[in-house]
Amino acid sequence: MSILVLPSVTTNLYNSSNSYTHSKAKTNNDQNICRDTDIISLLQQNRKNLKHVESIHGRAIKKGTEQDPFVVFELVRLYCKLNSIDHATKLFHSTHNPNVYLYTSLIDGFVSFGSYSAAIGLYGQMGHNNVLPDSYVVTSVLKACVFQRALRCGREVHGQVLKSGLGLDRSVALKLIELYGKCDEVEDARKVFDRIPERDVVARTVMMASYFDHGMVEEAIEVFNGLKTQDTVCWTAMIDGLVRNGELNRGLEMFREMQVKGVEPNEVTFVCVLSACSQLGALELGRWIHMYMHKCNVKFNQIVVGALINMYSRCGDIDEAQLLFDDMKVKDVSSYNSMICGLALHGMSIEAIELFREMLKQGISPNSITFVGVLNACSHGGLVELGFEIFQSMETLHGIKPHIEHHGCMVDILGRVGRLEEAYNFIERMGAQHVDDKMLCALLSSCKIHRNSEVGEQVAKRLSECSKMDSGSYIMLSNFYASLGRWNFAAEFREKMEKGGILKEPGCSSIEVNNVIHEFLSGDLKHHERRSIYQKLEELNYLTKLEGYSPATEVTLHDIDDKQKELALAVHSERLAISYGLISTEPHTTLRVVKNLRICDDCHAMIKLIAKITSRKIVVRDRNRFHHFENGHCSCKDYW
Ligand code: ZN
Ligand code: ZN
């Protein structure tokens, strides 16, 4: 094994044949050449123990070889590796005329220590001391620039490289692509990419990642397709990029194609694919992938099992998630988070809180995500006092400053149980930077449910003053005023939304039947079985009316007549998905539907009755939580 990290550097340590090395740097290297092999081999043998390294360092000082460039290099490198960056820095500064390799090893040390500014500063010093850079040190400092998003500095280094005649070394080019991509300069990234003579799989993967980070899906695919053979990493980057950009079905298609091409997926690939399944609610596919993972000899580490727990809980099978969790030998904070959030999502508040307590007992420190899960659990369970207690403990006991999501949970907790004035006062007490439109929307929805127009109007006023309202806020405001019968206001917000060119996010529900995901938009006529679907829906409308269902016409927006409102409601996407589920599965099969928006009051009331009439369990995941419908009831107890 080589003594040095960079084998090619070893030969250059004394011999400055390296064409980039400035003559001054050369004289630095030519001085006092004596390689203390004893010390170096001692360091080699004791490289894992800081105390030993220190005492060998002392020995070198006694022998007078502490300025031997080989010894210094090895010592700086080991001190950095052993997290003793102070020792490394001190030694570096006591060295006469440090050469480019010594700079590289300390810059690397700073980078792995997270001291990016120090790394960049040291690189600057190198120039002052007339030590010319080589591509190793440039790559190292660019790493720091990437982490620090230091675009200006990166550009300077880039310019310097071009001027110095260093040539665009491959690893330098890759770092530049990454840097420009991370700093939103995708075009510049592309320019560097186009100048690399060999645009191999690594270069393409880096370029693809930049495109995906900026939502440029088609450009990324073009780069991917430019390769003759793609390896696991490249395929995984592709799938990950698609999933991150919400192209879930395309991500899954890519995964299938990868299998057809015989490329073995790894743990990261599976984590991406499982994330697609959980977002789609594709339980059958998720189960199949879980089985397939066993065949691929996947290492079931915490991250992989965490992804499985997420998938099962977000796809509606909380029992399987619980089994996997219980089987885990080593659980970390993210394992607990997955399970706590899963339980909260299913409205299993008590279980979520018990698990949180168990986690504390095990000595595992919660983080900010844990509290989002626990507070959500309190909210879904109507546990106001406990919620406050936990919220207060965040800072006092655990040293975690509440974020906007945590404040949102508190507003939700109060809103759900009808303590609307308190909720409003809570918002008033927070600084403006802690209030967002999502929080106000949730409170407005509570005001609507509890029919409190006084607080509602105050909230509505604040919401309408929000700077960046999305379609959800406009619709919420419009619905709120419509529910008060104030149609003028309702129409006004609707108009504002249309004039502002804000598109309404279309309601979309999906259901998985025989491993295929069927997606429905509201009023969708595209499905090949649309005739039978609408027939079923009509039958359900008739049967549920016999059971006492009457469409809550206030939830639609316009001041149109009741019959029309009823029609507009009747085709909400979840109803189409459920109708399709009923005609395409065996009796008593549980139906699982995923909806992208919050389920409306009217659909909620109707699905309760459909579950009763058809003796089916119907599980609907909407934007906020799961609803388990069975025999005329819902697990959310009509709070959502
Ligand atoms: Zn609906
Ligand atoms: Zn419900």
Coordinates of C-alpha atoms in Angstrom, one line a residue, residues 45 54 85 161 166 232 264 266 373 455 468 500 586 593 630:
Q45 CA 1.8 1.6 11.5
E54 CA 1.7 12.9 18.4
I85 CA -7.4 20.0 12.3
V161 CA -6.9 27.6 -14.5
L166 CA -3.2 23.9 -16.7
T232 CA -26.0 1.6 -11.9
E264 CA -28.3 -4.4 -11.1
N266 CA -28.2 -0.8 -5.6
G373 CA -44.6 14.0 13.5
V455 CA -62.6 34.8 13.5
K468 CA -47.6 34.8 -2.4
G500 CA -53.5 36.6 -11.9
E586 CA -63.3 -8.8 -6.2
V593 CA -57.0 5.7 -3.3
E630 CA -65.5 1.4 7.0

